[in-house]
Amino acid sequence: MKKTIGEKVVEFNKKLHYSGELPEGFDVLNPFFDNPETLTVMTDFYKKFYNDHNQRKFIIGINPSRHGAGVTGVPFTDTKRLETVCGIEMKSSHTHEISSVYLYDVIMNFGGPENFYKEFYINSPFPLAIIRKTIRGGLNANYYDDKKLFEAVKPFMIQTLKDHISLGLDTSEVFILGKKNATFIDKINRQEHFFDKLTVLEHPRYIQQYKSKEKQLYIDKYLIALNKA
């Protein structure tokens, strides 16, 4: 029997492993290895919302934060949104992540998670958490924060994008979260020709953190872009 999109995503996540080099001072965290419950709730999520063979549009983030997908295994979803909006409880961890707050405001304005996830698949070209080691401990890092870091992870990112697309995604238009993220995805796309059109949206963290007074304007901007999909 043909595997559902959800089953393919779960299979992809279970095999996810980064074995490449990293510049000094950086490390990669794999949430699926670090907490057994992450695998459980991630599987429950994709069984619930992706239990079909429908083609979806791709929304591309940067890489997971330690408090969002770095815990739940679900992009832009902290444990609070996972439970209150998606109906899936995570008992071993309790997290609040500001990007998740904004994105789930968009999702609720779109008509709720069932409607939203029926049309869209969210993930990252580097779907593991990257941390920069400091004397105070690990800090979230983006794959583009350091030129050597990007060059090190670029081959993995290209393969990961291919793997995402192979789930059966619509590549006529892709939605990229974050302008700097879009610059690097555009470089890869010019080389690999993955997507016909790149639509760039401000990153949820930026909106929630710096543009909260204009939040509804940004939600409307997202809805206009996504409803055209």
mmCIF file of C-alpha atoms in Angstrom, residues 75-208:
data_model
loop_
_atom_site.group_PDB
_atom_site.id
_atom_site.type_symbol
_atom_site.label_atom_id
_atom_site.label_comp_id
_atom_site.label_asym_id
_atom_site.label_seq_id
_atom_site.Cartn_x
_atom_site.Cartn_y
_atom_site.Cartn_z
ATOM 1 C CA PRO A 75 8.372 22.882 12.821
ATOM 2 C CA PHE A 76 7.286 26.151 14.490
ATOM 3 C CA THR A 77 5.362 24.207 17.115
ATOM 4 C CA ASP A 78 6.167 24.495 20.808
ATOM 5 C CA THR A 79 4.572 22.167 23.364
ATOM 6 C CA LYS A 80 1.946 24.787 24.254
ATOM 7 C CA ARG A 81 0.600 25.059 20.682
ATOM 8 C CA LEU A 82 1.020 21.324 20.164
ATOM 9 C CA GLU A 83 -1.399 20.653 23.006
ATOM 10 C CA THR A 84 -3.847 23.574 22.915
ATOM 11 C CA VAL A 85 -4.219 23.884 19.130
ATOM 12 C CA CYS A 86 -3.204 20.490 17.739
ATOM 13 C CA GLY A 87 -4.588 18.378 20.594
ATOM 14 C CA ILE A 88 -1.371 16.450 21.239
ATOM 15 C CA GLU A 89 0.066 16.525 24.762
ATOM 16 C CA MET A 90 3.803 16.299 25.482
ATOM 17 C CA LYS A 91 4.430 15.347 29.096
ATOM 18 C CA SER A 92 8.226 15.389 29.350
ATOM 19 C CA SER A 93 8.755 18.990 28.203
ATOM 20 C CA HIS A 94 6.951 22.321 28.384
ATOM 21 C CA THR A 95 8.101 25.046 26.005
ATOM 22 C CA HIS A 96 7.032 28.462 24.773
ATOM 23 C CA GLU A 97 8.536 29.707 21.515
ATOM 24 C CA ILE A 98 7.685 33.125 20.053
ATOM 25 C CA SER A 99 7.792 32.032 16.406
ATOM 26 C CA SER A 100 5.190 29.408 17.256
ATOM 27 C CA VAL A 101 2.895 32.055 18.760
ATOM 28 C CA TYR A 102 2.815 34.053 15.522
ATOM 29 C CA LEU A 103 2.569 31.128 13.115
ATOM 30 C CA TYR A 104 -0.338 29.606 15.011
ATOM 31 C CA ASP A 105 -2.127 32.974 14.905
ATOM 32 C CA VAL A 106 -1.789 32.695 11.128
ATOM 33 C CA ILE A 107 -2.999 29.082 11.220
ATOM 34 C CA MET A 108 -6.079 29.984 13.249
ATOM 35 C CA ASN A 109 -6.853 32.876 10.899
ATOM 36 C CA PHE A 110 -6.487 30.422 8.003
ATOM 37 C CA GLY A 111 -9.210 28.213 9.479
ATOM 38 C CA GLY A 112 -7.370 26.036 11.989
ATOM 39 C CA PRO A 113 -4.689 23.350 11.806
ATOM 40 C CA GLU A 114 -6.791 20.833 9.839
ATOM 41 C CA ASN A 115 -7.362 23.334 7.024
ATOM 42 C CA PHE A 116 -3.850 24.738 7.119
ATOM 43 C CA TYR A 117 -1.872 21.499 7.217
ATOM 44 C CA LYS A 118 -4.091 20.013 4.508
ATOM 45 C CA GLU A 119 -2.571 22.564 2.130
ATOM 46 C CA PHE A 120 0.911 23.255 3.486
ATOM 47 C CA TYR A 121 4.008 21.397 4.631
ATOM 48 C CA ILE A 122 6.512 23.291 6.786
ATOM 49 C CA ASN A 123 10.101 22.271 7.280
ATOM 50 C CA SER A 124 13.669 23.508 7.015
ATOM 51 C CA PRO A 125 16.566 22.866 4.643
ATOM 52 C CA PHE A 126 18.557 22.058 7.781
ATOM 53 C CA PRO A 127 15.927 20.319 9.956
ATOM 54 C CA LEU A 128 18.082 19.919 13.063
ATOM 55 C CA ALA A 129 18.846 22.482 15.771
ATOM 56 C CA ILE A 130 22.187 24.268 15.457
ATOM 57 C CA ILE A 131 23.811 25.726 18.540
ATOM 58 C CA ARG A 132 26.786 28.004 18.977
ATOM 59 C CA LYS A 133 28.843 27.005 22.006
ATOM 60 C CA THR A 134 29.585 29.827 24.444
ATOM 61 C CA ILE A 135 30.904 30.054 27.986
ATOM 62 C CA ARG A 136 27.276 30.530 29.069
ATOM 63 C CA GLY A 137 26.145 27.400 27.261
ATOM 64 C CA GLY A 138 24.595 26.745 23.870
ATOM 65 C CA LEU A 139 22.787 29.511 21.944
ATOM 66 C CA ASN A 140 20.468 29.043 18.982
ATOM 67 C CA ALA A 141 22.269 29.598 15.678
ATOM 68 C CA ASN A 142 21.084 29.892 12.092
ATOM 69 C CA TYR A 143 22.754 27.938 9.301
ATOM 70 C CA TYR A 144 23.742 31.234 7.621
ATOM 71 C CA ASP A 145 25.246 32.929 10.705
ATOM 72 C CA ASP A 146 28.745 31.937 9.668
ATOM 73 C CA LYS A 147 30.078 31.571 6.110
ATOM 74 C CA LYS A 148 32.036 28.426 6.980
ATOM 75 C CA LEU A 149 28.963 26.948 8.653
ATOM 76 C CA PHE A 150 26.834 27.477 5.547
ATOM 77 C CA GLU A 151 29.456 25.969 3.259
ATOM 78 C CA ALA A 152 29.771 22.975 5.599
ATOM 79 C CA VAL A 153 26.040 22.224 5.747
ATOM 80 C CA LYS A 154 25.117 23.239 2.169
ATOM 81 C CA PRO A 155 25.397 19.708 0.635
ATOM 82 C CA PHE A 156 23.211 18.337 3.444
ATOM 83 C CA MET A 157 20.692 21.145 2.872
ATOM 84 C CA ILE A 158 20.492 20.387 -0.856
ATOM 85 C CA GLN A 159 19.871 16.705 -0.206
ATOM 86 C CA THR A 160 17.316 17.525 2.475
ATOM 87 C CA LEU A 161 15.401 19.818 0.111
ATOM 88 C CA LYS A 162 15.362 16.987 -2.438
ATOM 89 C CA ASP A 163 14.016 14.654 0.252
ATOM 90 C CA HIS A 164 11.289 17.135 1.221
ATOM 91 C CA ILE A 165 10.233 17.591 -2.406
ATOM 92 C CA SER A 166 10.124 13.815 -2.918
ATOM 93 C CA LEU A 167 7.262 13.665 -0.407
ATOM 94 C CA GLY A 168 5.122 14.905 -3.270
ATOM 95 C CA LEU A 169 5.250 18.668 -2.793
ATOM 96 C CA ASP A 170 4.093 21.267 -5.315
ATOM 97 C CA THR A 171 7.228 23.067 -6.511
ATOM 98 C CA SER A 172 5.534 25.754 -8.630
ATOM 99 C CA GLU A 173 5.771 28.196 -5.710
ATOM 100 C CA VAL A 174 7.607 27.983 -2.414
ATOM 101 C CA PHE A 175 7.146 30.240 0.621
ATOM 102 C CA ILE A 176 10.339 31.249 2.420
ATOM 103 C CA LEU A 177 10.263 32.625 5.949
ATOM 104 C CA GLY A 178 12.902 35.282 6.530
ATOM 105 C CA LYS A 179 14.587 37.587 4.018
ATOM 106 C CA LYS A 180 18.120 36.439 4.808
ATOM 107 C CA ASN A 181 16.971 32.814 4.626
ATOM 108 C CA ALA A 182 15.537 33.608 1.176
ATOM 109 C CA THR A 183 18.907 34.937 -0.017
ATOM 110 C CA PHE A 184 20.562 31.597 0.680
ATOM 111 C CA ILE A 185 17.650 29.480 -0.599
ATOM 112 C CA ASP A 186 17.731 31.553 -3.794
ATOM 113 C CA LYS A 187 21.434 30.732 -4.222
ATOM 114 C CA ILE A 188 20.676 27.032 -3.879
ATOM 115 C CA ASN A 189 17.649 27.271 -6.160
ATOM 116 C CA ARG A 190 19.654 28.973 -8.916
ATOM 117 C CA GLN A 191 22.000 26.005 -8.786
ATOM 118 C CA GLU A 192 19.468 23.194 -8.361
ATOM 119 C CA HIS A 193 16.280 24.616 -9.983
ATOM 120 C CA PHE A 194 13.975 23.180 -7.300
ATOM 121 C CA PHE A 195 11.219 25.826 -7.401
ATOM 122 C CA ASP A 196 9.617 27.963 -10.108
ATOM 123 C CA LYS A 197 8.737 30.908 -7.870
ATOM 124 C CA LEU A 198 10.049 32.046 -4.482
ATOM 125 C CA THR A 199 7.647 34.075 -2.308
ATOM 126 C CA VAL A 200 9.375 35.675 0.673
ATOM 127 C CA LEU A 201 7.590 36.430 3.956
ATOM 128 C CA GLU A 202 8.986 38.059 7.095
ATOM 129 C CA HIS A 203 10.080 35.504 9.656
ATOM 130 C CA PRO A 204 7.600 34.820 12.498
ATOM 131 C CA ARG A 205 10.208 35.566 15.156
ATOM 132 C CA TYR A 206 10.967 38.981 13.644
ATOM 133 C CA ILE A 207 7.264 39.880 13.493
ATOM 134 C CA GLN A 208 6.448 38.673 17.001
#
